[in-house]
Amino acid sequence: MSSLNEFELIARYFTRPSSAQKQFPPMPWLRQGIGDDCAVLSWGPTALAITTDLLVEGTHFFSDVDPHALGHKALAVNLSDLAAAGAQPRCFFLALALPRVDEAWLAAFSSGLFALADEHQCVLAGGDTTRAPAQGEAAGPITVCITALGQIEKGRALSRAAALAGDDLWVSGELGGAALALQWRRAGTTDSIKALDSEQIQASMRRLERPQPRVLLGQALREKAHAAIDVSDGLLADLGHLCTRSEVGATVHWQALPRAQALTGQPVTQQQICALAGGDDYELLFTAPTAARADIEAAARDARTPVTRIGVITHSREVVVLDDNGERIHLAQRGFDHFA
Ligand code: ADP
Ligand code: MG
């Protein structure tokens, strides 16, 4: 078995050096390829942001998930990548592998999918449908792959690579609710998780199953923010991706972090694991010059999405989290990696 993690795997086998592609003519229209939330293609007078995300039963969702919620989430995670590029969603493609035709399931799935698509005026433009093995050990899993396209003015896409030392670090919404729901669904109350009341369970399950892509905020941040990424793998993991691409570091203040209400009452270590390293939040993490604070707050008000300043971008190439006393917080994990 190899010890390659998810991102080493992509870098080693799918990110080709330009020398390997000498046989192709240069492709000036491909403005941004592997390494960001979206690829960006120049297309006539505008640009297209393109992203694809795969959800696999048993890995990304429980087999008994509400199919309406699954339809919502399958599109939401893609719209979240478009949001991180500041793009306006336009259309999407849906590839499905199903072990059986269950019409009640399909009706609920498609209704969840189209409710979110309609909200963002994003049109289903094609896809592919196939049967997955229905019996035996190889039965299923249900697999949903969506590719979404968004439009953006040429040269205005947000990317992970534009953070500058001295920038403020901001995050939208709140963190940690989805990870808490996941842990609670997997294990229930344990030594490390205190019992949740029914309101906390409902609120955190909603965060896990029906994330709200920050599409309006992403568009409002164009030309105001420097760099952006959506938080899908965990705040520290995604901040790490942003810092690596921008060749900078960051200091995050734990005290400033907007945490899900459902985390109140949980042990501090649990709160830190969920809010700093928990995945599935689909908030926007972005950097902006300190002079843009009023502009950022105005953009957030226009997008009706709360934003919080949680730290600064540094020269150090290191991501550091400080507690209330200014001491470093060390966590065993930084976020989700499929192969770590
Ligand atoms: P996201 O979480 O925004 O979907 P990731 O951080 O998972 O993006 O992926 C990092 C980059 O690697 C992205 O640009 C993505 O398009 C690219 N990538 C992931 N898997 C593959 C693959 N199998 N082949 C080519 N590129 C890939
Ligand atoms: Mg992303």
mmCIF file of C-alpha atoms and ligand atoms in Angstrom:
data_model
loop_
_atom_site.group_PDB
_atom_site.id
_atom_site.type_symbol
_atom_site.label_atom_id
_atom_site.label_comp_id
_atom_site.label_asym_id
_atom_site.label_seq_id
_atom_site.Cartn_x
_atom_site.Cartn_y
_atom_site.Cartn_z
ATOM 1 C CA MET A 1 0.000 0.000 0.000
ATOM 2 C CA SER A 2 1.173 3.509 -0.764
ATOM 3 C CA SER A 3 1.301 6.289 1.808
ATOM 4 C CA LEU A 4 0.446 8.986 -0.761
ATOM 5 C CA ASN A 5 -2.239 11.308 0.513
ATOM 6 C CA GLU A 6 -5.055 12.683 -1.665
ATOM 7 C CA PHE A 7 -3.172 15.802 -2.726
ATOM 8 C CA GLU A 8 0.195 14.055 -3.281
ATOM 9 C CA LEU A 9 -1.670 11.546 -5.462
ATOM 10 C CA ILE A 10 -3.185 14.337 -7.596
ATOM 11 C CA ALA A 11 0.170 16.133 -7.814
ATOM 12 C CA ARG A 12 2.158 13.017 -8.776
ATOM 13 C CA TYR A 13 -0.188 11.382 -11.273
ATOM 14 C CA PHE A 14 -2.532 14.033 -12.635
ATOM 15 C CA THR A 15 -0.714 17.362 -12.496
ATOM 16 C CA ARG A 16 1.569 17.231 -15.549
ATOM 17 C CA PRO A 17 4.633 19.406 -15.929
ATOM 18 C CA SER A 18 4.412 21.633 -18.999
ATOM 19 C CA SER A 19 7.415 19.714 -20.462
ATOM 20 C CA ALA A 20 5.200 16.584 -20.679
ATOM 21 C CA GLN A 21 2.727 18.427 -22.878
ATOM 22 C CA LYS A 22 5.118 19.763 -25.517
ATOM 23 C CA GLN A 23 3.187 17.970 -28.258
ATOM 24 C CA PHE A 24 0.182 20.248 -27.654
ATOM 25 C CA PRO A 25 -0.041 23.780 -28.938
ATOM 26 C CA PRO A 26 -0.187 26.360 -26.120
ATOM 27 C CA MET A 27 -3.694 26.852 -24.751
ATOM 28 C CA PRO A 28 -3.941 30.518 -23.838
ATOM 29 C CA TRP A 29 -7.649 30.129 -23.137
ATOM 30 C CA LEU A 30 -6.965 27.844 -20.145
ATOM 31 C CA ARG A 31 -6.315 30.553 -17.557
ATOM 32 C CA GLN A 32 -6.296 28.268 -14.526
ATOM 33 C CA GLY A 33 -6.080 24.474 -14.443
ATOM 34 C CA ILE A 34 -5.528 21.990 -11.600
ATOM 35 C CA GLY A 35 -4.936 23.442 -8.153
ATOM 36 C CA ASP A 36 -7.826 25.800 -7.509
ATOM 37 C CA ASP A 37 -11.533 25.442 -6.673
ATOM 38 C CA CYS A 38 -12.416 25.882 -10.350
ATOM 39 C CA ALA A 39 -10.649 25.717 -13.669
ATOM 40 C CA VAL A 40 -11.034 29.019 -15.539
ATOM 41 C CA LEU A 41 -11.383 29.175 -19.324
ATOM 42 C CA SER A 42 -11.430 32.342 -21.410
ATOM 43 C CA TRP A 43 -14.433 32.116 -23.661
ATOM 44 C CA GLY A 44 -14.901 35.036 -26.047
ATOM 45 C CA PRO A 45 -15.408 38.200 -24.068
ATOM 46 C CA THR A 46 -16.117 36.339 -20.806
ATOM 47 C CA ALA A 47 -14.606 33.480 -18.813
ATOM 48 C CA LEU A 48 -16.069 30.199 -17.587
ATOM 49 C CA ALA A 49 -15.365 28.719 -14.160
ATOM 50 C CA ILE A 50 -15.747 24.922 -14.184
ATOM 51 C CA THR A 51 -15.743 22.489 -11.282
ATOM 52 C CA THR A 52 -16.634 18.848 -10.666
ATOM 53 C CA ASP A 53 -17.407 16.982 -7.433
ATOM 54 C CA LEU A 54 -18.169 13.344 -6.772
ATOM 55 C CA LEU A 55 -20.356 12.012 -3.939
ATOM 56 C CA VAL A 56 -20.188 8.295 -3.124
ATOM 57 C CA GLU A 57 -22.623 6.443 -0.854
ATOM 58 C CA GLY A 58 -20.829 5.282 2.286
ATOM 59 C CA THR A 59 -18.013 7.799 1.810
ATOM 60 C CA HIS A 60 -19.823 11.127 1.434
ATOM 61 C CA PHE A 61 -23.324 10.261 2.592
ATOM 62 C CA PHE A 62 -25.139 7.667 4.693
ATOM 63 C CA SER A 63 -27.248 5.113 2.818
ATOM 64 C CA ASP A 64 -30.366 6.304 4.648
ATOM 65 C CA VAL A 65 -29.827 9.997 3.787
ATOM 66 C CA ASP A 66 -32.967 11.921 2.817
ATOM 67 C CA PRO A 67 -32.726 11.872 -1.010
ATOM 68 C CA HIS A 68 -34.100 15.428 -1.171
ATOM 69 C CA ALA A 69 -31.156 16.568 0.967
ATOM 70 C CA LEU A 70 -28.729 14.543 -1.177
ATOM 71 C CA GLY A 71 -29.981 16.227 -4.361
ATOM 72 C CA HIS A 72 -29.472 19.601 -2.674
ATOM 73 C CA LYS A 73 -25.991 18.765 -1.401
ATOM 74 C CA ALA A 74 -24.708 17.245 -4.651
ATOM 75 C CA LEU A 75 -25.288 20.578 -6.396
ATOM 76 C CA ALA A 76 -24.451 22.752 -3.367
ATOM 77 C CA VAL A 77 -20.864 21.482 -3.103
ATOM 78 C CA ASN A 78 -20.281 22.422 -6.751
ATOM 79 C CA LEU A 79 -21.934 25.849 -6.410
ATOM 80 C CA SER A 80 -19.663 26.395 -3.409
ATOM 81 C CA ASP A 81 -16.595 25.971 -5.669
ATOM 82 C CA LEU A 82 -18.124 28.431 -8.167
ATOM 83 C CA ALA A 83 -18.690 30.815 -5.236
ATOM 84 C CA ALA A 84 -15.006 30.542 -4.288
ATOM 85 C CA ALA A 85 -14.138 31.720 -7.810
ATOM 86 C CA GLY A 86 -16.735 34.541 -7.618
ATOM 87 C CA ALA A 87 -18.622 33.066 -10.587
ATOM 88 C CA GLN A 88 -22.314 33.258 -11.472
ATOM 89 C CA PRO A 89 -23.711 29.691 -11.794
ATOM 90 C CA ARG A 90 -25.094 29.022 -15.300
ATOM 91 C CA CYS A 91 -25.498 25.285 -15.931
ATOM 92 C CA PHE A 92 -24.517 21.836 -14.691
ATOM 93 C CA PHE A 93 -24.167 18.203 -15.802
ATOM 94 C CA LEU A 94 -25.278 15.222 -13.699
ATOM 95 C CA ALA A 95 -23.715 11.733 -13.861
ATOM 96 C CA LEU A 96 -25.499 9.069 -11.806
ATOM 97 C CA ALA A 97 -24.765 5.403 -11.033
ATOM 98 C CA LEU A 98 -27.718 3.670 -9.339
ATOM 99 C CA PRO A 99 -28.001 0.024 -8.212
ATOM 100 C CA ARG A 100 -31.804 0.126 -8.733
ATOM 101 C CA VAL A 101 -34.608 2.363 -10.014
ATOM 102 C CA ASP A 102 -36.489 3.608 -6.970
ATOM 103 C CA GLU A 103 -38.965 6.204 -8.208
ATOM 104 C CA ALA A 104 -39.802 7.646 -4.802
ATOM 105 C CA TRP A 105 -36.060 8.138 -4.212
ATOM 106 C CA LEU A 106 -35.562 9.694 -7.666
ATOM 107 C CA ALA A 107 -38.522 12.065 -7.235
ATOM 108 C CA ALA A 108 -37.165 13.352 -3.917
ATOM 109 C CA PHE A 109 -33.561 13.542 -5.182
ATOM 110 C CA SER A 110 -34.489 15.512 -8.295
ATOM 111 C CA SER A 111 -36.780 17.808 -6.360
ATOM 112 C CA GLY A 112 -33.963 18.708 -3.896
ATOM 113 C CA LEU A 113 -31.574 19.177 -6.818
ATOM 114 C CA PHE A 114 -33.884 21.459 -8.807
ATOM 115 C CA ALA A 115 -34.982 23.526 -5.798
ATOM 116 C CA LEU A 116 -31.358 24.686 -5.357
ATOM 117 C CA ALA A 117 -30.749 24.916 -9.121
ATOM 118 C CA ASP A 118 -33.795 27.201 -9.510
ATOM 119 C CA GLU A 119 -32.695 29.372 -6.599
ATOM 120 C CA HIS A 120 -29.484 30.091 -8.523
ATOM 121 C CA GLN A 121 -30.977 29.998 -12.041
ATOM 122 C CA CYS A 122 -28.626 27.153 -12.919
ATOM 123 C CA VAL A 123 -29.825 24.832 -15.700
ATOM 124 C CA LEU A 124 -29.269 21.057 -15.935
ATOM 125 C CA ALA A 125 -27.700 20.756 -19.409
ATOM 126 C CA GLY A 126 -26.853 17.025 -19.631
ATOM 127 C CA GLY A 127 -25.212 14.109 -17.902
ATOM 128 C CA ASP A 128 -25.046 10.329 -17.921
ATOM 129 C CA THR A 129 -26.983 7.571 -16.127
ATOM 130 C CA THR A 130 -25.837 4.014 -15.532
ATOM 131 C CA ARG A 131 -26.696 1.004 -13.422
ATOM 132 C CA ALA A 132 -24.367 0.185 -10.541
ATOM 133 C CA PRO A 133 -24.063 -3.487 -9.446
ATOM 134 C CA ALA A 134 -27.329 -4.377 -7.685
ATOM 135 C CA GLN A 135 -26.331 -7.561 -5.875
ATOM 136 C CA GLY A 136 -23.577 -9.174 -3.904
ATOM 137 C CA GLU A 137 -20.674 -7.562 -2.175
ATOM 138 C CA ALA A 138 -20.170 -5.070 -4.977
ATOM 139 C CA ALA A 139 -23.770 -3.765 -4.731
ATOM 140 C CA GLY A 140 -23.977 -0.051 -5.263
ATOM 141 C CA PRO A 141 -22.765 2.337 -4.121
ATOM 142 C CA ILE A 142 -24.970 5.185 -5.371
ATOM 143 C CA THR A 143 -22.572 7.622 -7.044
ATOM 144 C CA VAL A 144 -23.435 11.202 -7.967
ATOM 145 C CA CYS A 145 -21.029 13.348 -9.955
ATOM 146 C CA ILE A 146 -21.904 16.925 -10.873
ATOM 147 C CA THR A 147 -19.916 19.281 -13.086
ATOM 148 C CA ALA A 148 -20.981 22.920 -12.808
ATOM 149 C CA LEU A 149 -20.178 25.907 -15.026
ATOM 150 C CA GLY A 150 -20.274 29.518 -13.968
ATOM 151 C CA GLN A 151 -19.694 32.776 -15.761
ATOM 152 C CA ILE A 152 -17.316 35.511 -14.744
ATOM 153 C CA GLU A 153 -15.830 38.603 -16.340
ATOM 154 C CA LYS A 154 -12.438 37.877 -17.865
ATOM 155 C CA GLY A 155 -9.573 38.378 -15.434
ATOM 156 C CA ARG A 156 -11.846 38.751 -12.404
ATOM 157 C CA ALA A 157 -12.006 35.185 -11.049
ATOM 158 C CA LEU A 158 -10.971 34.819 -7.410
ATOM 159 C CA SER A 159 -8.260 32.230 -6.814
ATOM 160 C CA ARG A 160 -6.421 30.525 -3.966
ATOM 161 C CA ALA A 161 -3.127 31.990 -5.146
ATOM 162 C CA ALA A 162 -3.541 35.737 -4.533
ATOM 163 C CA ALA A 163 -3.150 36.166 -0.743
ATOM 164 C CA LEU A 164 -0.557 38.730 0.407
ATOM 165 C CA ALA A 165 1.246 38.927 3.751
ATOM 166 C CA GLY A 166 -0.552 41.512 5.882
ATOM 167 C CA ASP A 167 -4.022 40.638 4.496
ATOM 168 C CA ASP A 168 -6.879 40.091 6.910
ATOM 169 C CA LEU A 169 -8.218 36.533 6.963
ATOM 170 C CA TRP A 170 -12.012 36.287 6.895
ATOM 171 C CA VAL A 171 -14.550 33.474 6.990
ATOM 172 C CA SER A 172 -18.282 33.501 6.236
ATOM 173 C CA GLY A 173 -21.039 32.022 8.400
ATOM 174 C CA GLU A 174 -20.025 29.595 11.118
ATOM 175 C CA LEU A 175 -17.828 26.528 11.442
ATOM 176 C CA GLY A 176 -17.978 23.082 12.974
ATOM 177 C CA GLY A 177 -21.701 22.247 12.846
ATOM 178 C CA ALA A 178 -21.416 19.712 10.026
ATOM 179 C CA ALA A 179 -18.490 17.903 11.652
ATOM 180 C CA LEU A 180 -20.362 17.707 14.941
ATOM 181 C CA ALA A 181 -23.376 16.188 13.165
ATOM 182 C CA LEU A 182 -21.144 13.649 11.449
ATOM 183 C CA GLN A 183 -19.487 12.564 14.690
ATOM 184 C CA TRP A 184 -22.817 12.413 16.452
ATOM 185 C CA ARG A 185 -24.356 10.308 13.624
ATOM 186 C CA ARG A 186 -21.376 7.955 13.664
ATOM 187 C CA ALA A 187 -20.911 7.454 17.375
ATOM 188 C CA GLY A 188 -23.684 9.183 19.357
ATOM 189 C CA THR A 189 -22.726 10.487 22.779
ATOM 190 C CA THR A 190 -19.196 9.371 23.693
ATOM 191 C CA ASP A 191 -16.467 10.422 26.120
ATOM 192 C CA SER A 192 -15.541 13.229 23.767
ATOM 193 C CA ILE A 193 -19.046 14.385 22.732
ATOM 194 C CA LYS A 194 -21.585 15.572 25.287
ATOM 195 C CA ALA A 195 -25.273 14.889 24.646
ATOM 196 C CA LEU A 196 -26.930 17.274 22.173
ATOM 197 C CA ASP A 197 -30.487 18.527 22.605
ATOM 198 C CA SER A 198 -32.943 18.041 19.750
ATOM 199 C CA GLU A 199 -32.513 21.620 18.527
ATOM 200 C CA GLN A 200 -28.719 21.201 18.379
ATOM 201 C CA ILE A 201 -29.086 17.897 16.540
ATOM 202 C CA GLN A 202 -31.452 19.448 14.018
ATOM 203 C CA ALA A 203 -29.282 22.525 13.467
ATOM 204 C CA SER A 204 -26.071 20.553 12.998
ATOM 205 C CA MET A 205 -27.692 17.882 10.760
ATOM 206 C CA ARG A 206 -28.978 20.746 8.615
ATOM 207 C CA ARG A 207 -25.427 22.069 8.290
ATOM 208 C CA LEU A 208 -24.207 18.600 7.235
ATOM 209 C CA GLU A 209 -27.017 17.727 4.834
ATOM 210 C CA ARG A 210 -28.078 21.079 3.398
ATOM 211 C CA PRO A 211 -25.047 23.356 3.134
ATOM 212 C CA GLN A 212 -25.797 26.808 1.698
ATOM 213 C CA PRO A 213 -23.278 27.710 -1.014
ATOM 214 C CA ARG A 214 -22.138 31.338 -0.546
ATOM 215 C CA VAL A 215 -22.732 32.246 -4.180
ATOM 216 C CA LEU A 216 -23.816 35.873 -3.669
ATOM 217 C CA LEU A 217 -20.963 36.556 -1.287
ATOM 218 C CA GLY A 218 -18.389 35.111 -3.719
ATOM 219 C CA GLN A 219 -19.593 37.447 -6.450
ATOM 220 C CA ALA A 220 -19.711 40.424 -4.083
ATOM 221 C CA LEU A 221 -16.075 39.780 -3.096
ATOM 222 C CA ARG A 222 -14.655 40.043 -6.627
ATOM 223 C CA GLU A 223 -12.155 42.913 -6.768
ATOM 224 C CA LYS A 224 -12.452 43.390 -2.996
ATOM 225 C CA ALA A 225 -10.881 40.157 -1.761
ATOM 226 C CA HIS A 226 -7.401 38.960 -2.734
ATOM 227 C CA ALA A 227 -7.639 35.135 -2.404
ATOM 228 C CA ALA A 228 -10.540 32.786 -1.677
ATOM 229 C CA ILE A 229 -11.261 29.077 -1.149
ATOM 230 C CA ASP A 230 -14.345 27.265 0.078
ATOM 231 C CA VAL A 231 -14.037 25.261 3.298
ATOM 232 C CA SER A 232 -14.891 21.705 2.295
ATOM 233 C CA ASP A 233 -12.120 19.673 3.959
ATOM 234 C CA GLY A 234 -11.697 21.628 7.213
ATOM 235 C CA LEU A 235 -10.584 25.193 7.962
ATOM 236 C CA LEU A 236 -6.904 24.364 8.591
ATOM 237 C CA ALA A 237 -6.622 22.010 5.613
ATOM 238 C CA ASP A 238 -8.192 24.511 3.221
ATOM 239 C CA LEU A 239 -6.268 27.437 4.710
ATOM 240 C CA GLY A 240 -3.171 25.290 4.137
ATOM 241 C CA HIS A 241 -4.114 24.909 0.437
ATOM 242 C CA LEU A 242 -4.647 28.671 0.109
ATOM 243 C CA CYS A 243 -1.325 29.452 1.836
ATOM 244 C CA THR A 244 0.637 26.929 -0.213
ATOM 245 C CA ARG A 245 -0.717 28.322 -3.470
ATOM 246 C CA SER A 246 -0.112 31.921 -2.356
ATOM 247 C CA GLU A 247 3.328 31.127 -0.832
ATOM 248 C CA VAL A 248 2.386 32.700 2.501
ATOM 249 C CA GLY A 249 1.428 31.598 6.046
ATOM 250 C CA ALA A 250 -1.379 32.562 8.399
ATOM 251 C CA THR A 251 -2.166 33.163 12.061
ATOM 252 C CA VAL A 252 -5.710 32.295 13.173
ATOM 253 C CA HIS A 253 -7.183 33.463 16.491
ATOM 254 C CA TRP A 254 -9.288 30.694 18.033
ATOM 255 C CA GLN A 255 -11.232 33.241 20.099
ATOM 256 C CA ALA A 256 -12.393 35.032 16.932
ATOM 257 C CA LEU A 257 -13.637 31.913 15.132
ATOM 258 C CA PRO A 258 -17.422 31.896 14.526
ATOM 259 C CA ARG A 259 -18.500 28.505 15.891
ATOM 260 C CA ALA A 260 -21.775 26.657 15.376
ATOM 261 C CA GLN A 261 -24.168 27.244 18.261
ATOM 262 C CA ALA A 262 -24.550 23.461 18.631
ATOM 263 C CA LEU A 263 -20.893 23.302 19.755
ATOM 264 C CA THR A 264 -21.644 25.350 22.881
ATOM 265 C CA GLY A 265 -21.267 23.083 25.886
ATOM 266 C CA GLN A 266 -18.949 20.642 24.114
ATOM 267 C CA PRO A 267 -15.440 20.120 25.556
ATOM 268 C CA VAL A 268 -12.977 22.687 24.107
ATOM 269 C CA THR A 269 -10.935 20.001 22.339
ATOM 270 C CA GLN A 270 -14.094 18.783 20.622
ATOM 271 C CA GLN A 271 -14.973 22.345 19.603
ATOM 272 C CA GLN A 272 -11.488 22.808 18.192
ATOM 273 C CA ILE A 273 -11.525 19.552 16.243
ATOM 274 C CA CYS A 274 -14.935 20.366 14.711
ATOM 275 C CA ALA A 275 -14.366 24.070 13.956
ATOM 276 C CA LEU A 276 -10.700 23.904 12.889
ATOM 277 C CA ALA A 277 -10.422 20.493 11.259
ATOM 278 C CA GLY A 278 -14.019 19.416 10.535
ATOM 279 C CA GLY A 279 -15.099 19.263 6.903
ATOM 280 C CA ASP A 280 -18.352 19.947 5.052
ATOM 281 C CA ASP A 281 -18.925 23.542 6.222
ATOM 282 C CA TYR A 282 -18.904 25.044 2.694
ATOM 283 C CA GLU A 283 -18.167 28.521 4.005
ATOM 284 C CA LEU A 284 -15.901 30.927 2.123
ATOM 285 C CA LEU A 285 -12.450 31.581 3.554
ATOM 286 C CA PHE A 286 -10.860 34.659 2.007
ATOM 287 C CA THR A 287 -8.178 37.296 2.417
ATOM 288 C CA ALA A 288 -8.389 41.037 1.805
ATOM 289 C CA PRO A 289 -6.254 44.086 2.459
ATOM 290 C CA THR A 290 -6.890 45.806 5.800
ATOM 291 C CA ALA A 291 -7.949 48.940 3.891
ATOM 292 C CA ALA A 292 -10.893 46.966 2.458
ATOM 293 C CA ARG A 293 -12.593 46.177 5.804
ATOM 294 C CA ALA A 294 -15.547 48.520 5.267
ATOM 295 C CA ASP A 295 -15.940 47.296 1.663
ATOM 296 C CA ILE A 296 -15.944 43.657 2.787
ATOM 297 C CA GLU A 297 -18.548 44.358 5.438
ATOM 298 C CA ALA A 298 -20.711 46.166 2.883
ATOM 299 C CA ALA A 299 -20.344 43.256 0.426
ATOM 300 C CA ALA A 300 -21.377 40.814 3.166
ATOM 301 C CA ARG A 301 -24.439 42.922 4.001
ATOM 302 C CA ASP A 302 -25.424 43.031 0.303
ATOM 303 C CA ALA A 303 -25.064 39.243 0.134
ATOM 304 C CA ARG A 304 -26.937 38.858 3.450
ATOM 305 C CA THR A 305 -24.124 36.606 4.685
ATOM 306 C CA PRO A 306 -22.272 37.233 7.951
ATOM 307 C CA VAL A 307 -18.469 37.398 7.771
ATOM 308 C CA THR A 308 -15.881 37.412 10.564
ATOM 309 C CA ARG A 309 -12.227 38.440 10.678
ATOM 310 C CA ILE A 310 -10.340 35.480 12.151
ATOM 311 C CA GLY A 311 -6.660 36.251 11.633
ATOM 312 C CA VAL A 312 -3.932 37.540 9.348
ATOM 313 C CA ILE A 313 -1.786 36.352 6.459
ATOM 314 C CA THR A 314 1.937 36.219 7.288
ATOM 315 C CA HIS A 315 5.285 35.807 5.539
ATOM 316 C CA SER A 316 6.111 32.707 7.633
ATOM 317 C CA ARG A 317 4.784 29.891 5.335
ATOM 318 C CA GLU A 318 3.272 28.319 8.469
ATOM 319 C CA VAL A 319 -0.358 28.087 9.592
ATOM 320 C CA VAL A 320 -0.587 28.841 13.321
ATOM 321 C CA VAL A 321 -3.649 28.885 15.605
ATOM 322 C CA LEU A 322 -3.439 30.876 18.844
ATOM 323 C CA ASP A 323 -5.680 30.410 21.894
ATOM 324 C CA ASP A 324 -7.091 33.133 24.161
ATOM 325 C CA ASN A 325 -3.684 33.453 25.914
ATOM 326 C CA GLY A 326 -1.728 33.719 22.693
ATOM 327 C CA GLU A 327 -0.425 30.135 23.066
ATOM 328 C CA ARG A 328 -0.255 27.853 20.029
ATOM 329 C CA ILE A 329 -2.995 25.243 19.678
ATOM 330 C CA HIS A 330 -1.699 21.938 18.302
ATOM 331 C CA LEU A 331 -4.255 19.594 16.702
ATOM 332 C CA ALA A 332 -3.493 16.045 15.590
ATOM 333 C CA GLN A 333 -5.513 16.590 12.418
ATOM 334 C CA ARG A 334 -6.009 19.553 10.100
ATOM 335 C CA GLY A 335 -8.901 18.299 8.044
ATOM 336 C CA PHE A 336 -10.201 15.673 5.713
ATOM 337 C CA ASP A 337 -7.956 13.771 3.297
ATOM 338 C CA HIS A 338 -9.428 10.724 1.534
ATOM 339 C CA PHE A 339 -6.150 8.801 1.593
ATOM 340 C CA ALA A 340 -4.275 10.174 4.623
HETATM 341 P P1 ADP B 1 -12.142 21.115 -4.150
HETATM 342 O O1 ADP B 1 -12.135 20.669 -2.717
HETATM 343 O O2 ADP B 1 -12.309 22.594 -4.300
HETATM 344 O O3 ADP B 1 -13.074 20.330 -5.033
HETATM 345 P P2 ADP B 1 -9.586 19.855 -4.089
HETATM 346 O O4 ADP B 1 -8.820 20.653 -3.081
HETATM 347 O O5 ADP B 1 -10.254 18.583 -3.697
HETATM 348 O O6 ADP B 1 -10.689 20.838 -4.727
HETATM 349 O O7 ADP B 1 -8.675 19.522 -5.343
HETATM 350 C C1 ADP B 1 -7.509 20.260 -5.613
HETATM 351 C C2 ADP B 1 -7.319 20.408 -7.098
HETATM 352 O O8 ADP B 1 -7.052 19.144 -7.710
HETATM 353 C C3 ADP B 1 -8.535 20.977 -7.830
HETATM 354 O O9 ADP B 1 -8.071 21.928 -8.759
HETATM 355 C C4 ADP B 1 -9.124 19.757 -8.543
HETATM 356 O O10 ADP B 1 -9.781 20.126 -9.746
HETATM 357 C C5 ADP B 1 -7.895 18.920 -8.825
HETATM 358 N N1 ADP B 1 -8.157 17.470 -8.936
HETATM 359 C C6 ADP B 1 -8.694 16.643 -8.006
HETATM 360 N N2 ADP B 1 -8.748 15.366 -8.447
HETATM 361 C C7 ADP B 1 -8.251 15.375 -9.714
HETATM 362 C C8 ADP B 1 -8.036 14.375 -10.719
HETATM 363 N N3 ADP B 1 -8.368 13.094 -10.502
HETATM 364 N N4 ADP B 1 -7.504 14.770 -11.904
HETATM 365 C C9 ADP B 1 -7.174 16.066 -12.120
HETATM 366 N N5 ADP B 1 -7.329 17.049 -11.225
HETATM 367 C C10 ADP B 1 -7.864 16.718 -10.019
HETATM 368 MG MG MG B 2 -13.351 23.906 -3.180
#
